[in-house]
Amino acid sequence: MNYFIDHPEKAITLFLITILLCLVIIEVAVSKFQKRNIYNFKDTFANFVMYLGYFTINMFWLPVAFGIYVFFHQFSVFKLGEQWWLFQGTVPEWHWLLLFVLDDLCFYIFHRTSHAVRILWASHVSHHSSEQFNLSVGFRQTWLPFFAIIFWIPLALIGFDPLMIMTMQLISLSIQALFHTQTVKSLGPLDLIFNSPSHHRVHHGTQAKYLDKNFGGVLIIWDRMFGTFQKEVEAPIFGIGLPAPQYNPFKVAFYECSLILNEIKTRGVKETLISLVKPPGWRSHE
């Protein structure tokens, strides 16, 4: 118990993963009852192997990320939520509320940039490569998480406690994992403010009208504000338009990287490096 008190992010991680696994089991049961073919064993197995790799890599990367946040935090003017995990004083609720909003804005900018810049897409594409859409796809996470931290460093510079930032990221990503489902059609009026399964199905869709839409994390307000919102009007076609599904976790994790290496051989280093700051070149089904 003392270990989890000293490492609250690990306690939260264990709790949230347990909930998500239980929901996956429930969704499988519901889909079977409804006779809906939304799960593929090979794809689901690949998703969990991807998460195992993601979890293992982050065991080494997260302490580094924490150190980076700590480095920039020392230059901050404000101190928001400092050492909250040690229960030293009470952190005002508005600190958490402000962090929630700013973290979600950081995610929107990061997510939108990941679809617009190829070097970031090389990390993010693994999450989009599944042709299925179910809760297990939420476990299909990148093995190349390293560039993302750039988009959250401003929060440390503002003055948010580094562990507070990482805890909010974990909570946000766990909530977002719940959006990967076809079982829930709509959240009703909440769809106006919050991201939802319907909005996120659009984001994973490959039809032309769905490309580069609905980048929001927990909130959908950024998409509405910045012109990237699209309502679900037809059943999305999921995946990235590959000729055949990918089930090999290593091919899933390094798909775009392999394309980049092949381009270096055929086009040369200079041309390939230029392409890394341009949008990725995959096409829709239309």
JSON list of N, CA and C in Angstrom, two decimals, residues 126-196:
[
{"chain": "A", "resi": 126, "resn": "SER", "atom": "N", "xyz": [0.34, 3.82, -36.01]},
{"chain": "A", "resi": 126, "resn": "SER", "atom": "CA", "xyz": [0.04, 2.49, -35.47]},
{"chain": "A", "resi": 126, "resn": "SER", "atom": "C", "xyz": [-1.35, 2.45, -34.84]},
{"chain": "A", "resi": 127, "resn": "HIS", "atom": "N", "xyz": [-1.77, 3.55, -34.26]},
{"chain": "A", "resi": 127, "resn": "HIS", "atom": "CA", "xyz": [-3.09, 3.59, -33.61]},
{"chain": "A", "resi": 127, "resn": "HIS", "atom": "C", "xyz": [-4.22, 3.58, -34.63]},
{"chain": "A", "resi": 128, "resn": "HIS", "atom": "N", "xyz": [-3.94, 4.04, -35.84]},
{"chain": "A", "resi": 128, "resn": "HIS", "atom": "CA", "xyz": [-4.98, 4.13, -36.88]},
{"chain": "A", "resi": 128, "resn": "HIS", "atom": "C", "xyz": [-5.00, 2.92, -37.81]},
{"chain": "A", "resi": 129, "resn": "SER", "atom": "N", "xyz": [-4.03, 2.06, -37.71]},
{"chain": "A", "resi": 129, "resn": "SER", "atom": "CA", "xyz": [-3.87, 1.01, -38.72]},
{"chain": "A", "resi": 129, "resn": "SER", "atom": "C", "xyz": [-4.87, -0.14, -38.61]},
{"chain": "A", "resi": 130, "resn": "SER", "atom": "N", "xyz": [-5.56, -0.25, -37.49]},
{"chain": "A", "resi": 130, "resn": "SER", "atom": "CA", "xyz": [-6.54, -1.32, -37.35]},
{"chain": "A", "resi": 130, "resn": "SER", "atom": "C", "xyz": [-7.76, -1.05, -38.22]},
{"chain": "A", "resi": 131, "resn": "GLU", "atom": "N", "xyz": [-8.26, -2.09, -38.87]},
{"chain": "A", "resi": 131, "resn": "GLU", "atom": "CA", "xyz": [-9.48, -1.97, -39.65]},
{"chain": "A", "resi": 131, "resn": "GLU", "atom": "C", "xyz": [-10.72, -2.30, -38.81]},
{"chain": "A", "resi": 132, "resn": "GLN", "atom": "N", "xyz": [-10.49, -2.62, -37.54]},
{"chain": "A", "resi": 132, "resn": "GLN", "atom": "CA", "xyz": [-11.57, -2.84, -36.59]},
{"chain": "A", "resi": 132, "resn": "GLN", "atom": "C", "xyz": [-11.74, -1.57, -35.76]},
{"chain": "A", "resi": 133, "resn": "PHE", "atom": "N", "xyz": [-12.86, -1.47, -35.07]},
{"chain": "A", "resi": 133, "resn": "PHE", "atom": "CA", "xyz": [-13.05, -0.35, -34.14]},
{"chain": "A", "resi": 133, "resn": "PHE", "atom": "C", "xyz": [-13.81, -0.86, -32.94]},
{"chain": "A", "resi": 134, "resn": "ASN", "atom": "N", "xyz": [-13.09, -1.09, -31.86]},
{"chain": "A", "resi": 134, "resn": "ASN", "atom": "CA", "xyz": [-13.66, -1.59, -30.63]},
{"chain": "A", "resi": 134, "resn": "ASN", "atom": "C", "xyz": [-12.76, -1.14, -29.48]},
{"chain": "A", "resi": 135, "resn": "LEU", "atom": "N", "xyz": [-13.14, -1.45, -28.26]},
{"chain": "A", "resi": 135, "resn": "LEU", "atom": "CA", "xyz": [-12.40, -0.95, -27.10]},
{"chain": "A", "resi": 135, "resn": "LEU", "atom": "C", "xyz": [-10.95, -1.43, -27.06]},
{"chain": "A", "resi": 136, "resn": "SER", "atom": "N", "xyz": [-10.68, -2.58, -27.67]},
{"chain": "A", "resi": 136, "resn": "SER", "atom": "CA", "xyz": [-9.30, -3.07, -27.65]},
{"chain": "A", "resi": 136, "resn": "SER", "atom": "C", "xyz": [-8.38, -2.19, -28.50]},
{"chain": "A", "resi": 137, "resn": "VAL", "atom": "N", "xyz": [-8.94, -1.44, -29.45]},
{"chain": "A", "resi": 137, "resn": "VAL", "atom": "CA", "xyz": [-8.12, -0.54, -30.27]},
{"chain": "A", "resi": 137, "resn": "VAL", "atom": "C", "xyz": [-7.51, 0.56, -29.41]},
{"chain": "A", "resi": 138, "resn": "GLY", "atom": "N", "xyz": [-8.15, 0.86, -28.29]},
{"chain": "A", "resi": 138, "resn": "GLY", "atom": "CA", "xyz": [-7.58, 1.84, -27.36]},
{"chain": "A", "resi": 138, "resn": "GLY", "atom": "C", "xyz": [-6.25, 1.39, -26.79]},
{"chain": "A", "resi": 139, "resn": "PHE", "atom": "N", "xyz": [-5.97, 0.09, -26.86]},
{"chain": "A", "resi": 139, "resn": "PHE", "atom": "CA", "xyz": [-4.70, -0.44, -26.37]},
{"chain": "A", "resi": 139, "resn": "PHE", "atom": "C", "xyz": [-3.63, -0.45, -27.46]},
{"chain": "A", "resi": 140, "resn": "ARG", "atom": "N", "xyz": [-4.00, -0.09, -28.66]},
{"chain": "A", "resi": 140, "resn": "ARG", "atom": "CA", "xyz": [-3.07, -0.11, -29.80]},
{"chain": "A", "resi": 140, "resn": "ARG", "atom": "C", "xyz": [-2.26, 1.19, -29.79]},
{"chain": "A", "resi": 141, "resn": "GLN", "atom": "N", "xyz": [-1.28, 1.23, -28.94]},
{"chain": "A", "resi": 141, "resn": "GLN", "atom": "CA", "xyz": [-0.52, 2.46, -28.69]},
{"chain": "A", "resi": 141, "resn": "GLN", "atom": "C", "xyz": [0.88, 2.41, -29.31]},
{"chain": "A", "resi": 142, "resn": "THR", "atom": "N", "xyz": [1.45, 3.58, -29.50]},
{"chain": "A", "resi": 142, "resn": "THR", "atom": "CA", "xyz": [2.72, 3.71, -30.18]},
{"chain": "A", "resi": 142, "resn": "THR", "atom": "C", "xyz": [3.89, 3.14, -29.38]},
{"chain": "A", "resi": 143, "resn": "TRP", "atom": "N", "xyz": [4.89, 2.68, -30.09]},
{"chain": "A", "resi": 143, "resn": "TRP", "atom": "CA", "xyz": [6.17, 2.29, -29.48]},
{"chain": "A", "resi": 143, "resn": "TRP", "atom": "C", "xyz": [7.20, 3.40, -29.65]},
{"chain": "A", "resi": 144, "resn": "LEU", "atom": "N", "xyz": [6.77, 4.53, -30.17]},
{"chain": "A", "resi": 144, "resn": "LEU", "atom": "CA", "xyz": [7.67, 5.67, -30.41]},
{"chain": "A", "resi": 144, "resn": "LEU", "atom": "C", "xyz": [7.06, 6.93, -29.79]},
{"chain": "A", "resi": 145, "resn": "PRO", "atom": "N", "xyz": [6.96, 6.99, -28.47]},
{"chain": "A", "resi": 145, "resn": "PRO", "atom": "CA", "xyz": [6.24, 8.09, -27.81]},
{"chain": "A", "resi": 145, "resn": "PRO", "atom": "C", "xyz": [7.08, 9.35, -27.54]},
{"chain": "A", "resi": 146, "resn": "PHE", "atom": "N", "xyz": [8.28, 9.41, -28.06]},
{"chain": "A", "resi": 146, "resn": "PHE", "atom": "CA", "xyz": [9.28, 10.35, -27.55]},
{"chain": "A", "resi": 146, "resn": "PHE", "atom": "C", "xyz": [9.05, 11.82, -27.92]},
{"chain": "A", "resi": 147, "resn": "PHE", "atom": "N", "xyz": [8.52, 12.10, -29.11]},
{"chain": "A", "resi": 147, "resn": "PHE", "atom": "CA", "xyz": [8.37, 13.49, -29.54]},
{"chain": "A", "resi": 147, "resn": "PHE", "atom": "C", "xyz": [7.18, 14.20, -28.88]},
{"chain": "A", "resi": 148, "resn": "ALA", "atom": "N", "xyz": [6.24, 13.42, -28.37]},
{"chain": "A", "resi": 148, "resn": "ALA", "atom": "CA", "xyz": [5.00, 14.02, -27.85]},
{"chain": "A", "resi": 148, "resn": "ALA", "atom": "C", "xyz": [5.26, 14.99, -26.71]},
{"chain": "A", "resi": 149, "resn": "ILE", "atom": "N", "xyz": [6.28, 14.75, -25.93]},
{"chain": "A", "resi": 149, "resn": "ILE", "atom": "CA", "xyz": [6.52, 15.56, -24.74]},
{"chain": "A", "resi": 149, "resn": "ILE", "atom": "C", "xyz": [6.70, 17.03, -25.07]},
{"chain": "A", "resi": 150, "resn": "ILE", "atom": "N", "xyz": [7.17, 17.33, -26.28]},
{"chain": "A", "resi": 150, "resn": "ILE", "atom": "CA", "xyz": [7.38, 18.72, -26.69]},
{"chain": "A", "resi": 150, "resn": "ILE", "atom": "C", "xyz": [6.11, 19.55, -26.50]},
{"chain": "A", "resi": 151, "resn": "PHE", "atom": "N", "xyz": [4.96, 18.94, -26.73]},
{"chain": "A", "resi": 151, "resn": "PHE", "atom": "CA", "xyz": [3.70, 19.66, -26.71]},
{"chain": "A", "resi": 151, "resn": "PHE", "atom": "C", "xyz": [3.17, 19.91, -25.29]},
{"chain": "A", "resi": 152, "resn": "TRP", "atom": "N", "xyz": [3.75, 19.22, -24.30]},
{"chain": "A", "resi": 152, "resn": "TRP", "atom": "CA", "xyz": [3.31, 19.39, -22.92]},
{"chain": "A", "resi": 152, "resn": "TRP", "atom": "C", "xyz": [4.31, 20.17, -22.05]},
{"chain": "A", "resi": 153, "resn": "ILE", "atom": "N", "xyz": [5.49, 20.43, -22.56]},
{"chain": "A", "resi": 153, "resn": "ILE", "atom": "CA", "xyz": [6.48, 21.20, -21.81]},
{"chain": "A", "resi": 153, "resn": "ILE", "atom": "C", "xyz": [5.94, 22.56, -21.39]},
{"chain": "A", "resi": 154, "resn": "PRO", "atom": "N", "xyz": [5.13, 23.25, -22.22]},
{"chain": "A", "resi": 154, "resn": "PRO", "atom": "CA", "xyz": [4.57, 24.53, -21.77]},
{"chain": "A", "resi": 154, "resn": "PRO", "atom": "C", "xyz": [3.82, 24.46, -20.45]},
{"chain": "A", "resi": 155, "resn": "LEU", "atom": "N", "xyz": [3.20, 23.32, -20.15]},
{"chain": "A", "resi": 155, "resn": "LEU", "atom": "CA", "xyz": [2.49, 23.18, -18.87]},
{"chain": "A", "resi": 155, "resn": "LEU", "atom": "C", "xyz": [3.46, 23.22, -17.70]},
{"chain": "A", "resi": 156, "resn": "ALA", "atom": "N", "xyz": [4.64, 22.63, -17.88]},
{"chain": "A", "resi": 156, "resn": "ALA", "atom": "CA", "xyz": [5.67, 22.69, -16.83]},
{"chain": "A", "resi": 156, "resn": "ALA", "atom": "C", "xyz": [6.20, 24.10, -16.69]},
{"chain": "A", "resi": 157, "resn": "LEU", "atom": "N", "xyz": [6.33, 24.81, -17.81]},
{"chain": "A", "resi": 157, "resn": "LEU", "atom": "CA", "xyz": [6.81, 26.19, -17.77]},
{"chain": "A", "resi": 157, "resn": "LEU", "atom": "C", "xyz": [5.80, 27.13, -17.12]},
{"chain": "A", "resi": 158, "resn": "ILE", "atom": "N", "xyz": [4.51, 26.83, -17.30]},
{"chain": "A", "resi": 158, "resn": "ILE", "atom": "CA", "xyz": [3.48, 27.61, -16.62]},
{"chain": "A", "resi": 158, "resn": "ILE", "atom": "C", "xyz": [3.61, 27.44, -15.11]},
{"chain": "A", "resi": 159, "resn": "GLY", "atom": "N", "xyz": [3.95, 26.21, -14.69]},
{"chain": "A", "resi": 159, "resn": "GLY", "atom": "CA", "xyz": [4.16, 25.99, -13.26]},
{"chain": "A", "resi": 159, "resn": "GLY", "atom": "C", "xyz": [3.47, 24.78, -12.69]},
{"chain": "A", "resi": 160, "resn": "PHE", "atom": "N", "xyz": [2.82, 23.96, -13.54]},
{"chain": "A", "resi": 160, "resn": "PHE", "atom": "CA", "xyz": [2.16, 22.76, -13.02]},
{"chain": "A", "resi": 160, "resn": "PHE", "atom": "C", "xyz": [3.19, 21.74, -12.58]},
{"chain": "A", "resi": 161, "resn": "ASP", "atom": "N", "xyz": [2.91, 21.09, -11.47]},
{"chain": "A", "resi": 161, "resn": "ASP", "atom": "CA", "xyz": [3.79, 20.05, -10.94]},
{"chain": "A", "resi": 161, "resn": "ASP", "atom": "C", "xyz": [3.96, 18.94, -11.98]},
{"chain": "A", "resi": 162, "resn": "PRO", "atom": "N", "xyz": [5.20, 18.50, -12.24]},
{"chain": "A", "resi": 162, "resn": "PRO", "atom": "CA", "xyz": [5.44, 17.48, -13.28]},
{"chain": "A", "resi": 162, "resn": "PRO", "atom": "C", "xyz": [4.61, 16.21, -13.11]},
{"chain": "A", "resi": 163, "resn": "LEU", "atom": "N", "xyz": [4.50, 15.70, -11.90]},
{"chain": "A", "resi": 163, "resn": "LEU", "atom": "CA", "xyz": [3.72, 14.48, -11.71]},
{"chain": "A", "resi": 163, "resn": "LEU", "atom": "C", "xyz": [2.23, 14.74, -11.89]},
{"chain": "A", "resi": 164, "resn": "MET", "atom": "N", "xyz": [1.82, 15.95, -11.57]},
{"chain": "A", "resi": 164, "resn": "MET", "atom": "CA", "xyz": [0.43, 16.34, -11.79]},
{"chain": "A", "resi": 164, "resn": "MET", "atom": "C", "xyz": [0.11, 16.34, -13.29]},
{"chain": "A", "resi": 165, "resn": "ILE", "atom": "N", "xyz": [1.05, 16.83, -14.09]},
{"chain": "A", "resi": 165, "resn": "ILE", "atom": "CA", "xyz": [0.89, 16.82, -15.55]},
{"chain": "A", "resi": 165, "resn": "ILE", "atom": "C", "xyz": [0.76, 15.39, -16.06]},
{"chain": "A", "resi": 166, "resn": "MET", "atom": "N", "xyz": [1.67, 14.52, -15.62]},
{"chain": "A", "resi": 166, "resn": "MET", "atom": "CA", "xyz": [1.68, 13.14, -16.12]},
{"chain": "A", "resi": 166, "resn": "MET", "atom": "C", "xyz": [0.44, 12.38, -15.66]},
{"chain": "A", "resi": 167, "resn": "THR", "atom": "N", "xyz": [-0.05, 12.69, -14.46]},
{"chain": "A", "resi": 167, "resn": "THR", "atom": "CA", "xyz": [-1.26, 12.05, -13.98]},
{"chain": "A", "resi": 167, "resn": "THR", "atom": "C", "xyz": [-2.47, 12.47, -14.80]},
{"chain": "A", "resi": 168, "resn": "MET", "atom": "N", "xyz": [-2.54, 13.75, -15.15]},
{"chain": "A", "resi": 168, "resn": "MET", "atom": "CA", "xyz": [-3.64, 14.23, -15.98]},
{"chain": "A", "resi": 168, "resn": "MET", "atom": "C", "xyz": [-3.57, 13.61, -17.37]},
{"chain": "A", "resi": 169, "resn": "GLN", "atom": "N", "xyz": [-2.37, 13.46, -17.92]},
{"chain": "A", "resi": 169, "resn": "GLN", "atom": "CA", "xyz": [-2.21, 12.80, -19.22]},
{"chain": "A", "resi": 169, "resn": "GLN", "atom": "C", "xyz": [-2.75, 11.37, -19.16]},
{"chain": "A", "resi": 170, "resn": "LEU", "atom": "N", "xyz": [-2.41, 10.67, -18.10]},
{"chain": "A", "resi": 170, "resn": "LEU", "atom": "CA", "xyz": [-2.86, 9.29, -17.94]},
{"chain": "A", "resi": 170, "resn": "LEU", "atom": "C", "xyz": [-4.37, 9.20, -17.85]},
{"chain": "A", "resi": 171, "resn": "ILE", "atom": "N", "xyz": [-4.98, 10.09, -17.06]},
{"chain": "A", "resi": 171, "resn": "ILE", "atom": "CA", "xyz": [-6.43, 10.09, -16.91]},
{"chain": "A", "resi": 171, "resn": "ILE", "atom": "C", "xyz": [-7.10, 10.41, -18.25]},
{"chain": "A", "resi": 172, "resn": "SER", "atom": "N", "xyz": [-6.56, 11.40, -18.96]},
{"chain": "A", "resi": 172, "resn": "SER", "atom": "CA", "xyz": [-7.11, 11.80, -20.25]},
{"chain": "A", "resi": 172, "resn": "SER", "atom": "C", "xyz": [-7.06, 10.65, -21.26]},
{"chain": "A", "resi": 173, "resn": "LEU", "atom": "N", "xyz": [-5.90, 10.00, -21.38]},
{"chain": "A", "resi": 173, "resn": "LEU", "atom": "CA", "xyz": [-5.75, 8.91, -22.34]},
{"chain": "A", "resi": 173, "resn": "LEU", "atom": "C", "xyz": [-6.66, 7.73, -21.99]},
{"chain": "A", "resi": 174, "resn": "SER", "atom": "N", "xyz": [-6.86, 7.51, -20.70]},
{"chain": "A", "resi": 174, "resn": "SER", "atom": "CA", "xyz": [-7.74, 6.41, -20.28]},
{"chain": "A", "resi": 174, "resn": "SER", "atom": "C", "xyz": [-9.19, 6.71, -20.64]},
{"chain": "A", "resi": 175, "resn": "ILE", "atom": "N", "xyz": [-9.61, 7.96, -20.47]},
{"chain": "A", "resi": 175, "resn": "ILE", "atom": "CA", "xyz": [-10.96, 8.35, -20.87]},
{"chain": "A", "resi": 175, "resn": "ILE", "atom": "C", "xyz": [-11.12, 8.21, -22.38]},
{"chain": "A", "resi": 176, "resn": "GLN", "atom": "N", "xyz": [-10.10, 8.64, -23.12]},
{"chain": "A", "resi": 176, "resn": "GLN", "atom": "CA", "xyz": [-10.15, 8.56, -24.58]},
{"chain": "A", "resi": 176, "resn": "GLN", "atom": "C", "xyz": [-10.26, 7.12, -25.06]},
{"chain": "A", "resi": 177, "resn": "ALA", "atom": "N", "xyz": [-9.68, 6.19, -24.31]},
{"chain": "A", "resi": 177, "resn": "ALA", "atom": "CA", "xyz": [-9.76, 4.78, -24.70]},
{"chain": "A", "resi": 177, "resn": "ALA", "atom": "C", "xyz": [-11.20, 4.30, -24.76]},
{"chain": "A", "resi": 178, "resn": "LEU", "atom": "N", "xyz": [-12.07, 4.91, -23.96]},
{"chain": "A", "resi": 178, "resn": "LEU", "atom": "CA", "xyz": [-13.48, 4.52, -23.92]},
{"chain": "A", "resi": 178, "resn": "LEU", "atom": "C", "xyz": [-14.24, 4.92, -25.18]},
{"chain": "A", "resi": 179, "resn": "PHE", "atom": "N", "xyz": [-13.66, 5.81, -25.98]},
{"chain": "A", "resi": 179, "resn": "PHE", "atom": "CA", "xyz": [-14.33, 6.28, -27.18]},
{"chain": "A", "resi": 179, "resn": "PHE", "atom": "C", "xyz": [-14.22, 5.29, -28.35]},
{"chain": "A", "resi": 180, "resn": "HIS", "atom": "N", "xyz": [-13.40, 4.26, -28.18]},
{"chain": "A", "resi": 180, "resn": "HIS", "atom": "CA", "xyz": [-13.20, 3.29, -29.27]},
{"chain": "A", "resi": 180, "resn": "HIS", "atom": "C", "xyz": [-14.25, 2.19, -29.19]},
{"chain": "A", "resi": 181, "resn": "THR", "atom": "N", "xyz": [-15.47, 2.55, -29.53]},
{"chain": "A", "resi": 181, "resn": "THR", "atom": "CA", "xyz": [-16.55, 1.56, -29.48]},
{"chain": "A", "resi": 181, "resn": "THR", "atom": "C", "xyz": [-17.63, 1.91, -30.49]},
{"chain": "A", "resi": 182, "resn": "GLN", "atom": "N", "xyz": [-18.26, 0.87, -31.02]},
{"chain": "A", "resi": 182, "resn": "GLN", "atom": "CA", "xyz": [-19.41, 1.05, -31.91]},
{"chain": "A", "resi": 182, "resn": "GLN", "atom": "C", "xyz": [-20.71, 0.74, -31.18]},
{"chain": "A", "resi": 183, "resn": "THR", "atom": "N", "xyz": [-20.59, 0.34, -29.92]},
{"chain": "A", "resi": 183, "resn": "THR", "atom": "CA", "xyz": [-21.76, -0.03, -29.13]},
{"chain": "A", "resi": 183, "resn": "THR", "atom": "C", "xyz": [-22.56, 1.20, -28.72]},
{"chain": "A", "resi": 184, "resn": "VAL", "atom": "N", "xyz": [-21.85, 2.28, -28.39]},
{"chain": "A", "resi": 184, "resn": "VAL", "atom": "CA", "xyz": [-22.51, 3.53, -27.97]},
{"chain": "A", "resi": 184, "resn": "VAL", "atom": "C", "xyz": [-22.68, 4.42, -29.20]},
{"chain": "A", "resi": 185, "resn": "LYS", "atom": "N", "xyz": [-23.91, 4.80, -29.50]},
{"chain": "A", "resi": 185, "resn": "LYS", "atom": "CA", "xyz": [-24.17, 5.59, -30.70]},
{"chain": "A", "resi": 185, "resn": "LYS", "atom": "C", "xyz": [-23.96, 7.08, -30.46]},
{"chain": "A", "resi": 186, "resn": "SER", "atom": "N", "xyz": [-24.43, 7.59, -29.32]},
{"chain": "A", "resi": 186, "resn": "SER", "atom": "CA", "xyz": [-24.36, 9.02, -29.07]},
{"chain": "A", "resi": 186, "resn": "SER", "atom": "C", "xyz": [-24.40, 9.29, -27.57]},
{"chain": "A", "resi": 187, "resn": "LEU", "atom": "N", "xyz": [-23.84, 10.42, -27.16]},
{"chain": "A", "resi": 187, "resn": "LEU", "atom": "CA", "xyz": [-23.94, 10.87, -25.78]},
{"chain": "A", "resi": 187, "resn": "LEU", "atom": "C", "xyz": [-24.98, 11.97, -25.63]},
{"chain": "A", "resi": 188, "resn": "GLY", "atom": "N", "xyz": [-25.77, 12.18, -26.67]},
{"chain": "A", "resi": 188, "resn": "GLY", "atom": "CA", "xyz": [-26.81, 13.19, -26.62]},
{"chain": "A", "resi": 188, "resn": "GLY", "atom": "C", "xyz": [-26.24, 14.59, -26.57]},
{"chain": "A", "resi": 189, "resn": "PRO", "atom": "N", "xyz": [-26.79, 15.46, -25.72]},
{"chain": "A", "resi": 189, "resn": "PRO", "atom": "CA", "xyz": [-26.33, 16.85, -25.63]},
{"chain": "A", "resi": 189, "resn": "PRO", "atom": "C", "xyz": [-24.85, 16.97, -25.24]},
{"chain": "A", "resi": 190, "resn": "LEU", "atom": "N", "xyz": [-24.31, 15.95, -24.57]},
{"chain": "A", "resi": 190, "resn": "LEU", "atom": "CA", "xyz": [-22.91, 16.00, -24.15]},
{"chain": "A", "resi": 190, "resn": "LEU", "atom": "C", "xyz": [-21.97, 16.02, -25.36]},
{"chain": "A", "resi": 191, "resn": "ASP", "atom": "N", "xyz": [-22.48, 15.53, -26.52]},
{"chain": "A", "resi": 191, "resn": "ASP", "atom": "CA", "xyz": [-21.67, 15.54, -27.74]},
{"chain": "A", "resi": 191, "resn": "ASP", "atom": "C", "xyz": [-21.29, 16.95, -28.17]},
{"chain": "A", "resi": 192, "resn": "LEU", "atom": "N", "xyz": [-21.99, 17.95, -27.66]},
{"chain": "A", "resi": 192, "resn": "LEU", "atom": "CA", "xyz": [-21.69, 19.33, -28.02]},
{"chain": "A", "resi": 192, "resn": "LEU", "atom": "C", "xyz": [-20.39, 19.81, -27.40]},
{"chain": "A", "resi": 193, "resn": "ILE", "atom": "N", "xyz": [-20.05, 19.26, -26.25]},
{"chain": "A", "resi": 193, "resn": "ILE", "atom": "CA", "xyz": [-18.87, 19.73, -25.50]},
{"chain": "A", "resi": 193, "resn": "ILE", "atom": "C", "xyz": [-17.78, 18.67, -25.45]},
{"chain": "A", "resi": 194, "resn": "PHE", "atom": "N", "xyz": [-18.18, 17.43, -25.24]},
{"chain": "A", "resi": 194, "resn": "PHE", "atom": "CA", "xyz": [-17.21, 16.36, -25.01]},
{"chain": "A", "resi": 194, "resn": "PHE", "atom": "C", "xyz": [-17.00, 15.50, -26.25]},
{"chain": "A", "resi": 195, "resn": "ASN", "atom": "N", "xyz": [-15.81, 14.95, -26.36]},
{"chain": "A", "resi": 195, "resn": "ASN", "atom": "CA", "xyz": [-15.56, 13.93, -27.37]},
{"chain": "A", "resi": 195, "resn": "ASN", "atom": "C", "xyz": [-16.45, 12.73, -27.05]},
{"chain": "A", "resi": 196, "resn": "SER", "atom": "N", "xyz": [-16.68, 11.87, -28.02]},
{"chain": "A", "resi": 196, "resn": "SER", "atom": "CA", "xyz": [-17.59, 10.75, -27.82]},
{"chain": "A", "resi": 196, "resn": "SER", "atom": "C", "xyz": [-17.24, 9.65, -28.80]}
]
